[in-house]
Short mmCIF file of C-alpha atoms and ligand atoms in Angstrom, two decimals:
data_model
loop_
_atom_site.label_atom_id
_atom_site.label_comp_id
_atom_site.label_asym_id
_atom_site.label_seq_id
_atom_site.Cartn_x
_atom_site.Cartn_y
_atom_site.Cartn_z
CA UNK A 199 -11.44 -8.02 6.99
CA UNK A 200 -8.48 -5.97 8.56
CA UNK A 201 -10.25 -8.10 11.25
CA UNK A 202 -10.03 -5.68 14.29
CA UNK A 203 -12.57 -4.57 16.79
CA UNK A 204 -11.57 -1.25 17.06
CA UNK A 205 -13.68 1.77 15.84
CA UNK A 206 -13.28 3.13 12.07
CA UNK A 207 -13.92 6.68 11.43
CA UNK A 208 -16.47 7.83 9.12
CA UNK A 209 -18.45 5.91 6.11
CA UNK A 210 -15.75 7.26 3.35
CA UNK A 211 -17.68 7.15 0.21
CA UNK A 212 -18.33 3.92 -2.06
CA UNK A 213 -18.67 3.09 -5.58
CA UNK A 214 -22.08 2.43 -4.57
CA UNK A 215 -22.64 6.25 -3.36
CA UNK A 216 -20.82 7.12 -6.42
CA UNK A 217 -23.37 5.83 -8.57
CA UNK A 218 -26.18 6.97 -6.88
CA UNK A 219 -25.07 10.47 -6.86
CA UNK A 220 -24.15 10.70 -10.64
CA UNK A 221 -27.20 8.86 -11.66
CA UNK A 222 -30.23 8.98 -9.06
CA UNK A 223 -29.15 12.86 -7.96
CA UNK A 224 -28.56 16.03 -9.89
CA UNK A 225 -24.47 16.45 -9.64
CA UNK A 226 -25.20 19.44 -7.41
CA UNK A 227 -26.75 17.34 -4.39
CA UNK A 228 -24.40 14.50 -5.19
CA UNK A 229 -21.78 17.33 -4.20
CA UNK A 230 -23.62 17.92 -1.23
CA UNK A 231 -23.79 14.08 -0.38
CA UNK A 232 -19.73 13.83 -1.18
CA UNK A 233 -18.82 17.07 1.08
CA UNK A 234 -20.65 15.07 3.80
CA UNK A 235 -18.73 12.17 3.02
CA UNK A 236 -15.71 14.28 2.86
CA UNK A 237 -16.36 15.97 6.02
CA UNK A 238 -16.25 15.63 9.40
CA UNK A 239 -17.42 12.15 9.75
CA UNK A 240 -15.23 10.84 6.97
CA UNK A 241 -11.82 10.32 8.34
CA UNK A 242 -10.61 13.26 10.66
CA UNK A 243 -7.36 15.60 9.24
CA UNK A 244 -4.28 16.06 10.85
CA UNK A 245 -1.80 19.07 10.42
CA UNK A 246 0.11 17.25 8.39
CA UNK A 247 -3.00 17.28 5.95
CA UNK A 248 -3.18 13.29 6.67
CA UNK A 249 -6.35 11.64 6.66
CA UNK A 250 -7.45 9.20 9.68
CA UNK A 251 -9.15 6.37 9.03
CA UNK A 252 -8.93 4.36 12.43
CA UNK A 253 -8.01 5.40 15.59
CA UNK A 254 -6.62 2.54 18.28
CA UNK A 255 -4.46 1.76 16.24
CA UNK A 256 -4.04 4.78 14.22
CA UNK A 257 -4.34 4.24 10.38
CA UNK A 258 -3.69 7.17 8.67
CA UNK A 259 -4.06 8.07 4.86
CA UNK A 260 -2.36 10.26 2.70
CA UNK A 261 -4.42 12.85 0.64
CA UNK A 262 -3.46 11.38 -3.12
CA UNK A 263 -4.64 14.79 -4.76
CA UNK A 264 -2.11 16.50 -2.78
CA UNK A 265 0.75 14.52 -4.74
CA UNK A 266 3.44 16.43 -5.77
CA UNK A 267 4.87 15.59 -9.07
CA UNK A 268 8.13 17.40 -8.63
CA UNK A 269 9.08 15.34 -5.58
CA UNK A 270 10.13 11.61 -6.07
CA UNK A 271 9.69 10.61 -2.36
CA UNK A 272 6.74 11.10 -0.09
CA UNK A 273 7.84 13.20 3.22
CA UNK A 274 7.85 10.61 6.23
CA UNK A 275 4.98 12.75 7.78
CA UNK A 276 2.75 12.48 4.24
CA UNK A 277 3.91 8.85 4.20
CA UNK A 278 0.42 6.48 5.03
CA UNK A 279 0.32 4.61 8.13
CA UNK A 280 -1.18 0.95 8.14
CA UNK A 281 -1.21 -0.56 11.44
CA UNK A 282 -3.18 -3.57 13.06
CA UNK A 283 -1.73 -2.80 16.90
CA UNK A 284 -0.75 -0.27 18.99
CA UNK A 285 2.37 0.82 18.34
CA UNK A 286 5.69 -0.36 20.39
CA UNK A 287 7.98 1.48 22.17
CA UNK A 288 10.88 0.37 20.79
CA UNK A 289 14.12 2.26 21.63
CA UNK A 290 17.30 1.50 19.53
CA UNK A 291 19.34 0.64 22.37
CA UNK A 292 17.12 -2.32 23.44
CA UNK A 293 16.61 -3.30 20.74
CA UNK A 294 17.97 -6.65 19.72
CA UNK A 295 16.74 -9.12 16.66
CA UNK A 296 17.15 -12.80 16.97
CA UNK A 297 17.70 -14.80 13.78
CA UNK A 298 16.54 -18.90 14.73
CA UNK A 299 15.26 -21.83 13.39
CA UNK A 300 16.98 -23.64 10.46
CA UNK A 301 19.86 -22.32 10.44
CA UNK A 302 23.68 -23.03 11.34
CA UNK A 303 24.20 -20.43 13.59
CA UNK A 304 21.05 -18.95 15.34
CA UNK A 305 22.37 -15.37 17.10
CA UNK A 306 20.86 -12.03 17.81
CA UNK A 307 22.27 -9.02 16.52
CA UNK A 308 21.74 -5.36 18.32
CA UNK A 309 20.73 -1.88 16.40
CA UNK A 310 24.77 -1.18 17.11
CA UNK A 311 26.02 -4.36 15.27
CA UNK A 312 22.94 -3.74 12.68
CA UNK A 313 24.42 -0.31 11.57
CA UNK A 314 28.38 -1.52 11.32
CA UNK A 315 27.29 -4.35 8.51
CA UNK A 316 27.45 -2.96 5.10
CA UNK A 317 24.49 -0.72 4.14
CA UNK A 318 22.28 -0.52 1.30
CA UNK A 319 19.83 2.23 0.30
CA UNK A 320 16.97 1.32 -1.85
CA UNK A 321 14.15 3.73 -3.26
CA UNK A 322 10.88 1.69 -2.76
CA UNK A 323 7.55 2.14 -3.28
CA UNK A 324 4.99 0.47 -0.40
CA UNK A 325 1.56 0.44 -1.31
CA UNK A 326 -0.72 -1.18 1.18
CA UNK A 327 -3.09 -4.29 -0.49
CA UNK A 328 -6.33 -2.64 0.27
CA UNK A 329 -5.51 0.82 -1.74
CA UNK A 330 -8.53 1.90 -3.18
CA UNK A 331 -10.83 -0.37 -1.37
CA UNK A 332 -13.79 2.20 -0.53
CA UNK A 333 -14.03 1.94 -4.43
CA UNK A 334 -15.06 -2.15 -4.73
CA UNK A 335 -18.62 -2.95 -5.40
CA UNK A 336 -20.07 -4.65 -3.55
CA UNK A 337 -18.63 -3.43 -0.43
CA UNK A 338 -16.16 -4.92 1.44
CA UNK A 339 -15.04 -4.85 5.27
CA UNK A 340 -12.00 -2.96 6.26
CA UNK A 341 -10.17 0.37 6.11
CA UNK A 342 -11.86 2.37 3.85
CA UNK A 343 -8.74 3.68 1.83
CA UNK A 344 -9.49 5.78 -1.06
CA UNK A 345 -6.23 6.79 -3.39
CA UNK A 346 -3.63 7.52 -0.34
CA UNK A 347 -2.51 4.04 1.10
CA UNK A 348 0.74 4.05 -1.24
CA UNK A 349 3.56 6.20 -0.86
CA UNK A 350 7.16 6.24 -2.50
CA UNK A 351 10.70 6.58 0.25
CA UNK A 352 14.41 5.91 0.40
CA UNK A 353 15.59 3.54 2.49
CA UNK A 354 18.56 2.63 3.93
CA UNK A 355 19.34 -0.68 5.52
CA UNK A 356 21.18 -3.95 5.91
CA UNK A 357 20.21 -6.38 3.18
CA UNK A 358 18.42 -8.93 5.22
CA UNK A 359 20.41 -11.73 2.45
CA UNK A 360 23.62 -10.46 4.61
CA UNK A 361 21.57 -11.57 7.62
CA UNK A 362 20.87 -14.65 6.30
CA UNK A 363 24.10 -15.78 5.26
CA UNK A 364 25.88 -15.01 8.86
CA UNK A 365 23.06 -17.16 10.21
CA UNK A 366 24.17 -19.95 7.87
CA UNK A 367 20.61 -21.01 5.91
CA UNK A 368 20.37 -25.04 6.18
CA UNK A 369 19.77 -26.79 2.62
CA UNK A 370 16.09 -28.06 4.13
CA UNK A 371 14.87 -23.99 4.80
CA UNK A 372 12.01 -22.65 2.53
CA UNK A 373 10.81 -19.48 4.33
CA UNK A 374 11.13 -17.13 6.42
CA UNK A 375 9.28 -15.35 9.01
CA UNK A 376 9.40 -11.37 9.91
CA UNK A 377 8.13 -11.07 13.60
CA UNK A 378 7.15 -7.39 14.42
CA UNK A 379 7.53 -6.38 17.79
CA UNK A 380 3.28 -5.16 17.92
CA UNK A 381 1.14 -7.58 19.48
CA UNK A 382 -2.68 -8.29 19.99
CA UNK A 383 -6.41 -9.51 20.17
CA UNK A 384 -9.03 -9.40 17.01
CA UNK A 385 -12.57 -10.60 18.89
CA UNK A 386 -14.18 -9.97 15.54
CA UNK A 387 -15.05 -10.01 12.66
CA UNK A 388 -14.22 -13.46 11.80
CA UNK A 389 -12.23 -15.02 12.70
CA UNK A 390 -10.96 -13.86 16.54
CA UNK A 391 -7.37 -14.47 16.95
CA UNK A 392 -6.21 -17.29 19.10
CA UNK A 393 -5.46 -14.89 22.18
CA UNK A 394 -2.82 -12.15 22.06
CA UNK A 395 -0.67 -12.66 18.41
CA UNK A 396 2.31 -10.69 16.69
CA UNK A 397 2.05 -9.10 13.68
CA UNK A 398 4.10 -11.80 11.56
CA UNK A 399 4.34 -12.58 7.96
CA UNK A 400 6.59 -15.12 5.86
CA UNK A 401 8.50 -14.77 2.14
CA UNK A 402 9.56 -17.41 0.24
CA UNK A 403 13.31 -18.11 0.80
CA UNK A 404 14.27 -16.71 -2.61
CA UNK A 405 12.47 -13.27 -1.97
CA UNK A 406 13.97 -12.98 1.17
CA UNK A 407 17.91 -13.55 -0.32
CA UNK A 408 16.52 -10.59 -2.93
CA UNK A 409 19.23 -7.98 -2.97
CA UNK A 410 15.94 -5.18 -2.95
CA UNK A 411 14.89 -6.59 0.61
CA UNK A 412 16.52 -4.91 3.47
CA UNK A 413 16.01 -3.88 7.44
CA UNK A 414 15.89 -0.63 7.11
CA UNK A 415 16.68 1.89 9.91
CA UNK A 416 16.44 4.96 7.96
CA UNK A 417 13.31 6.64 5.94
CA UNK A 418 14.19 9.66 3.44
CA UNK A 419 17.39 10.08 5.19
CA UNK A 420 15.91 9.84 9.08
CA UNK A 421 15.77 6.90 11.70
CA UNK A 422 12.75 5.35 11.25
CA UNK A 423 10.04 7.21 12.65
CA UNK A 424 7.87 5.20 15.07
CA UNK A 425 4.82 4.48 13.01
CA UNK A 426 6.73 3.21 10.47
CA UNK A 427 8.66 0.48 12.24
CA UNK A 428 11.10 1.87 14.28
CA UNK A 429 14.16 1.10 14.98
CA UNK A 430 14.21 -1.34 12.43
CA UNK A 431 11.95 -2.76 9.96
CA UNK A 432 12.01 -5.12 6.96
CA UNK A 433 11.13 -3.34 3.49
CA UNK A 434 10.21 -5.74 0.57
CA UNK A 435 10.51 -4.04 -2.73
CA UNK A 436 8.19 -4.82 -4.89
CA UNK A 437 5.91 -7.06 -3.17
CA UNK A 438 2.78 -5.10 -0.88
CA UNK A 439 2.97 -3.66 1.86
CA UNK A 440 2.18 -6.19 4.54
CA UNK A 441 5.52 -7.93 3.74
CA UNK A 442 7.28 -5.09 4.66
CA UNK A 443 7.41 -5.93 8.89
CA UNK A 444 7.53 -2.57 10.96
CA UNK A 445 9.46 -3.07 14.81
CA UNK A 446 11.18 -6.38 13.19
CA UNK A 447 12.16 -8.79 16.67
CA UNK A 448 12.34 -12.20 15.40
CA UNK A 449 13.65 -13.64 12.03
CA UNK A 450 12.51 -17.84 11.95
CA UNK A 451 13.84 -19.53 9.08
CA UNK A 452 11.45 -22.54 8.21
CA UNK A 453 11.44 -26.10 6.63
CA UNK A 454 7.64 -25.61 5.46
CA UNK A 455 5.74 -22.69 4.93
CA UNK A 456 4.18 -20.43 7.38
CA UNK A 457 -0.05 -20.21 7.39
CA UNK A 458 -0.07 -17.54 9.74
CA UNK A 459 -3.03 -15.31 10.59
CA UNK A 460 -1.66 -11.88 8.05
CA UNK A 461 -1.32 -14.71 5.07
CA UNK A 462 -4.84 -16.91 5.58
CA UNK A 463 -7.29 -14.86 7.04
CA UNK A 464 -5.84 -11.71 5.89
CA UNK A 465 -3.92 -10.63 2.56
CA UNK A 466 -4.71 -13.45 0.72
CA UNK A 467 -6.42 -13.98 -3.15
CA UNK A 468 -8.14 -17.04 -4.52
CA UNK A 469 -5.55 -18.20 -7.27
CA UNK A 470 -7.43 -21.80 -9.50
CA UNK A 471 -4.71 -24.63 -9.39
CA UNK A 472 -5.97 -27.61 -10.99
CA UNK A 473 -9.52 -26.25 -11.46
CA UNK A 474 -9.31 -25.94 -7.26
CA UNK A 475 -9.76 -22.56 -5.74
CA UNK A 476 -7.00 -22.29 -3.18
CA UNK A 477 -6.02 -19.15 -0.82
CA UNK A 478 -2.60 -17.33 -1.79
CA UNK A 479 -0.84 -14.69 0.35
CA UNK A 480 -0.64 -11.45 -1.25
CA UNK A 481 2.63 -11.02 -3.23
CA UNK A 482 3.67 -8.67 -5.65
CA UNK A 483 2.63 -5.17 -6.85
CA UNK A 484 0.51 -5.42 -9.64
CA UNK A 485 0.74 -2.56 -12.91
CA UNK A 486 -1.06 0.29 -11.63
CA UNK A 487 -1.74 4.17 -12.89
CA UNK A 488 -3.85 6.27 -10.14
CA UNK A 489 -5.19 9.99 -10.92
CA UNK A 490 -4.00 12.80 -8.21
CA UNK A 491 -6.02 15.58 -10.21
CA UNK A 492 -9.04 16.10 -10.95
CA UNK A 493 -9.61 14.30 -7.88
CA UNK A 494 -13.19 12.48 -6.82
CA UNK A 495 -15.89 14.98 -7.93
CA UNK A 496 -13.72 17.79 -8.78
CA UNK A 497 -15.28 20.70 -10.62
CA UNK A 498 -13.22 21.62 -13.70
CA UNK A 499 -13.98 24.67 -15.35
CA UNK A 500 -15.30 24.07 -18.77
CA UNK A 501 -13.18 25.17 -22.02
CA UNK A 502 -9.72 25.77 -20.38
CA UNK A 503 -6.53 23.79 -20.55
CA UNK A 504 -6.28 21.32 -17.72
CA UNK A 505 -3.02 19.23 -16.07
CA UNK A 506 -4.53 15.83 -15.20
CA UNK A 507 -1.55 13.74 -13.62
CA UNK A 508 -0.95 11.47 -11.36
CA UNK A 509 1.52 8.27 -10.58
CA UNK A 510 1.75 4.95 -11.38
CA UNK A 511 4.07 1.85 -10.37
CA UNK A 512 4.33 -1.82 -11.27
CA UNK A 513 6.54 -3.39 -8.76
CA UNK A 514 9.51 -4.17 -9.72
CA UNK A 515 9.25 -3.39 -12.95
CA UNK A 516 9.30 -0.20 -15.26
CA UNK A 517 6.11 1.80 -16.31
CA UNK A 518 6.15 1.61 -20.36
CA UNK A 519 3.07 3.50 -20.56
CA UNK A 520 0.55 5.51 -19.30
CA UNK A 521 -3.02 5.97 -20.78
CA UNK A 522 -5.54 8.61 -20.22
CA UNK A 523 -9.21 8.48 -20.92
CA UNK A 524 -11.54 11.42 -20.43
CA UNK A 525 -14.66 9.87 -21.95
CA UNK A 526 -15.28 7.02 -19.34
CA UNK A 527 -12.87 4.70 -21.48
CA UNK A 528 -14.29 5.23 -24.90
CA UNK A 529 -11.28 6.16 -26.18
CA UNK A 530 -7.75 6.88 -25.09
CA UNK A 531 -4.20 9.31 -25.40
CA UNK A 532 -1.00 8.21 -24.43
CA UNK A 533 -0.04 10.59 -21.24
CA UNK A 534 3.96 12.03 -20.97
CA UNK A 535 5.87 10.34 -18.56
CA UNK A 536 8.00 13.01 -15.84
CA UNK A 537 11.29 12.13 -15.43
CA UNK A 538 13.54 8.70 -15.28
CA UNK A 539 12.26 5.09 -14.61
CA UNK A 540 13.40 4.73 -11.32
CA UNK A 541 13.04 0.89 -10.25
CA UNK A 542 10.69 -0.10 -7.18
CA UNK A 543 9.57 3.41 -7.28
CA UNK A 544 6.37 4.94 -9.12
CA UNK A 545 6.56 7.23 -11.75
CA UNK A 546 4.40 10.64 -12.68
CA UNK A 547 2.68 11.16 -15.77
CA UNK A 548 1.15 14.34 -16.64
CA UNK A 549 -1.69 15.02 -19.91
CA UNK A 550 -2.57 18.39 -21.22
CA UNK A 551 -6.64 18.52 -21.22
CA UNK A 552 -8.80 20.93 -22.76
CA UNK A 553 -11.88 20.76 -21.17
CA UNK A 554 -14.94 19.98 -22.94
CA UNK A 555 -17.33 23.60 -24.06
CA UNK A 556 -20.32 21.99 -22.61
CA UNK A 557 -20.87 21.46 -18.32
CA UNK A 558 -21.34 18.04 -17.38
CA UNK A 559 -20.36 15.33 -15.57
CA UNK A 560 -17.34 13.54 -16.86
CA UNK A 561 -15.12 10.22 -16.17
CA UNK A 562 -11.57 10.14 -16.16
CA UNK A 563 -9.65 7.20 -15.94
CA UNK A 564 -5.60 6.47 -16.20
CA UNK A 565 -4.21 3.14 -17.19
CA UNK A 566 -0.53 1.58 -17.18
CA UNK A 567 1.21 -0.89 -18.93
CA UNK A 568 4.28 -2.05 -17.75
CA UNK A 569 7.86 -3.29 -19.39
CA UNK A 570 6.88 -6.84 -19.13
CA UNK A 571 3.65 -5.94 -21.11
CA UNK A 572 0.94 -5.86 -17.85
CA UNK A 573 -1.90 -3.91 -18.95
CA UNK A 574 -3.94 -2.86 -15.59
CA UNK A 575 -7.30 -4.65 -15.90
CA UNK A 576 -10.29 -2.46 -16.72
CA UNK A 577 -12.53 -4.44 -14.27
CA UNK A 578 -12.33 -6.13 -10.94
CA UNK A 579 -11.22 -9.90 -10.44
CA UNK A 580 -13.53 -10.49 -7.64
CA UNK A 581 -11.06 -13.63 -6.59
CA UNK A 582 -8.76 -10.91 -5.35
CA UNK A 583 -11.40 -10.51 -1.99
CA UNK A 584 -10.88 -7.23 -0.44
CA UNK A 585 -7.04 -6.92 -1.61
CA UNK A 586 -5.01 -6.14 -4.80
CA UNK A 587 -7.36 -3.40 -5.51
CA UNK A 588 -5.68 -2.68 -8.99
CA UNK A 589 -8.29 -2.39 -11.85
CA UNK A 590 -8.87 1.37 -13.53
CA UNK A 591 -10.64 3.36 -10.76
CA UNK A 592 -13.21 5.94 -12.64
CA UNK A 593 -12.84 9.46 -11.47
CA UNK A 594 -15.87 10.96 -11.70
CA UNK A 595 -15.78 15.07 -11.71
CA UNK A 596 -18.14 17.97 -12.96
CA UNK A 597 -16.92 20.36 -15.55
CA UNK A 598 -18.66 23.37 -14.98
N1 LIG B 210 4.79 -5.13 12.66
C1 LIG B 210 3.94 -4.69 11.72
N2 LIG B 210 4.38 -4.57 10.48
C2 LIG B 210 3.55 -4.11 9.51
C3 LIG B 210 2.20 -3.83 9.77
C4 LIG B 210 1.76 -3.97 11.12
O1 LIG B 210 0.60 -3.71 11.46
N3 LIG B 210 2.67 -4.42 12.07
N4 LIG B 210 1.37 -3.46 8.75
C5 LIG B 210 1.77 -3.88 7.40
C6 LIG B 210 0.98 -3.32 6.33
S1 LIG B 210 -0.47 -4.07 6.00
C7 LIG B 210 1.46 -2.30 5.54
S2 LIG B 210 0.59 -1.78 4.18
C8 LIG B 210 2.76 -1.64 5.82
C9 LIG B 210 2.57 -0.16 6.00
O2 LIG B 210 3.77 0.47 6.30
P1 LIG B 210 3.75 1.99 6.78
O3 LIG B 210 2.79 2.10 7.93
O4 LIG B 210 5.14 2.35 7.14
O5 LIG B 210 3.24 2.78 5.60
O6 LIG B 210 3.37 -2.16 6.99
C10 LIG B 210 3.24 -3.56 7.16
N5 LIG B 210 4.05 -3.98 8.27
MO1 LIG B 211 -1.39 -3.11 4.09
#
């Protein structure tokens, strides 16, 4: 998947190489086997303390065990990078969006006439839909994220309902399509592209009238940075991130709904209607509690208090609670939430551990439940393919 032809960096490390080393190895060459897969050859780091995981087009991962607890949003140069094309050179004084299709009055609108509408600023959470997938067994193709591909950022923009209702939305529209401005050619894996395409991807009209979906212009109180969509880019709270359209160009409102390459052949689950598998375009966030610390293979010094913590989200909405496990899910304490629910956004949750007397290996594992009453899954629904990677992700470490 992530069907591109370009060159991924490094293996990363599977649940498959996981296993092997805690079972088939003693811990200490497992260590050995995981600071190779750490290493050089798994994902090159940047000064920023970003992880690469693709070069040409640069995907870039943040370092999850570097999360910091006391900060609510994720520094625009910590903040992942997911992109399928190189990316465009966009300045803001070009740039121009048009809004078409069914609609009253199509018109295009420039970055000047953008910033004088009314503003919003939402704090959202994006989380790309293959987080975590260097942990599914068996295998699957694509960017080999491990914990990082999520991050948490203010936003400021025009609600893209405000948009929508200068354009003048005709009673027969039912999506509508987010063009990015990046452009270009998958050869393989399967299947190739027909020629040169956009990066393009569709929401139901009632998500896209959402007061939580806006064009953004500004990240954490900066323009955009280029990466991540600039001048202006669509942000869709709540859902994953490949709804959220960096270097927006094109807004097509639509009488049927859009099959387009990023929502069939890509970001899609197999949902049963009728007893009939049928494909679905990734949606919303799913419940969700990830471990920062220990991280993968962490040794913990044995019979001393220990913070384990981390962050967990479930869309739009809250996170009622946080479990912790430190037995490999034998049994369970309920961890402290940090702070104030803040909606879209993920909240931290610490737990106070006294590590066990004896050296071993341990698992940890964290699980949420949200206010609706979501309990993350304990195992994978392989329907999901290679996306919506949200199960309980053992941690395994060495206490020592
Ligand atoms: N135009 C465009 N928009 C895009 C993408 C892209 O490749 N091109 N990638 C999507 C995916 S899959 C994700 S997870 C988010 C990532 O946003 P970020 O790079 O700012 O973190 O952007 C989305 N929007
Ligand atoms: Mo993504």
């Amino acid at each position: 998947m992530d069907g591109t032809s370009k060159r991924e960096i490094g293996p990363g490390f599977g649940r498959r190489d996981l296993l092997r080393g805690a079972v088939a190895l003693p811990f200490a060459q497992a260590l050995g086997g995981r600071a190779a897969a750490f290493g050089a050859d798994d994902g090159d780091r940047r000064p920023t303390g970003m992880i690469g995981r693709q070069r040409d087009p640069e995907n870039l991962e943040f370092p999850f065990s570097a999360l910091d607890t006391r900060r609510l949003l994720t520094p625009n140069e910590q903040f992942y990078v997911r992109t399928h094309f190189e990316v465009p050179e966009i300045g803001a004084k070009t740039w121009n969006l048009k809004v078409e299709g069914e609609v009253e009055r199509p018109f295009e609108l420039s970055y000047d006439e953008l910033r004088r509408m009314p503003s919003q600023t939402v704090t959202a959470l994006l989380e790309c839909s293959g987080n975590g997938r260097v942990f599914l067994e068996p295998p699957q193709v694509g960017i080999r994220w491990e914990l990082g591909a999520v991050g948490t950022a203010e936003w400021k923009g025009v609600p893209l309902a405000a948009v929508l209702e200068r354009a003048g939305v005709k009673p027969n529209a039912v999506e509508v399509i987010l063009e990015g401005a990046d452009k270009g050619e998958f050869k393989e894996p399967n299947p190739r592209t027909p020629g040169v395409i956009p990066y393009a991807r569709s929401l139901p009209l009632a998500k896209a009238k959402a007061p939580e979906v806006l064009l953004a212009y500004e990240m954490n109180g900066e323009p955009l940075p280029p990466r991540h969509g600039h001048p202006v880019r669509a942000v869709v709270a709540g859902w994953y991130g490949m709804a959220s359209v960096k270097w927006l160009k094109r807004i097509v409102v639509t009488d049927r709904t859009f099959d387009g390459y990023f929502q069939t052949f890509m970001y899609t689950t197999w949902d049963s209607r009728h007893g009939l598998p049928t494909i679905v375009p990734v949606t919303e966030i799913q419940v969700k509690a990830q471990v920062a610390r220990p991280a993968p293979y962490e040794v913990v010094p044995k019979g001393e208090p220990y913070r384990i913590y981390g962050a967990a989200w479930a869309g739009g909405s809250d996170v009622a609670k946080v479990e912790v496990s430190t037995d490999g899910g034998q049994s369970w304490t309920v961890a402290k939430l940090i702070g104030e629910p803040v909606t879209y956004a993920w909240r931290f949750w610490e737990h106070e551990w006294r590590t066990p007397e004896r050296a071993g290996p341990h698992v940890i594992m964290a699980r949420a439940t949200d206010s609706r009453g979501r309990v993350q899954p304990m195992e994978r629904d392989h329907d999901r393919r290679d996306a919506v990677i949200s199960h309980v992700l053992p941690i395994e470490i060495e206490v020592r």
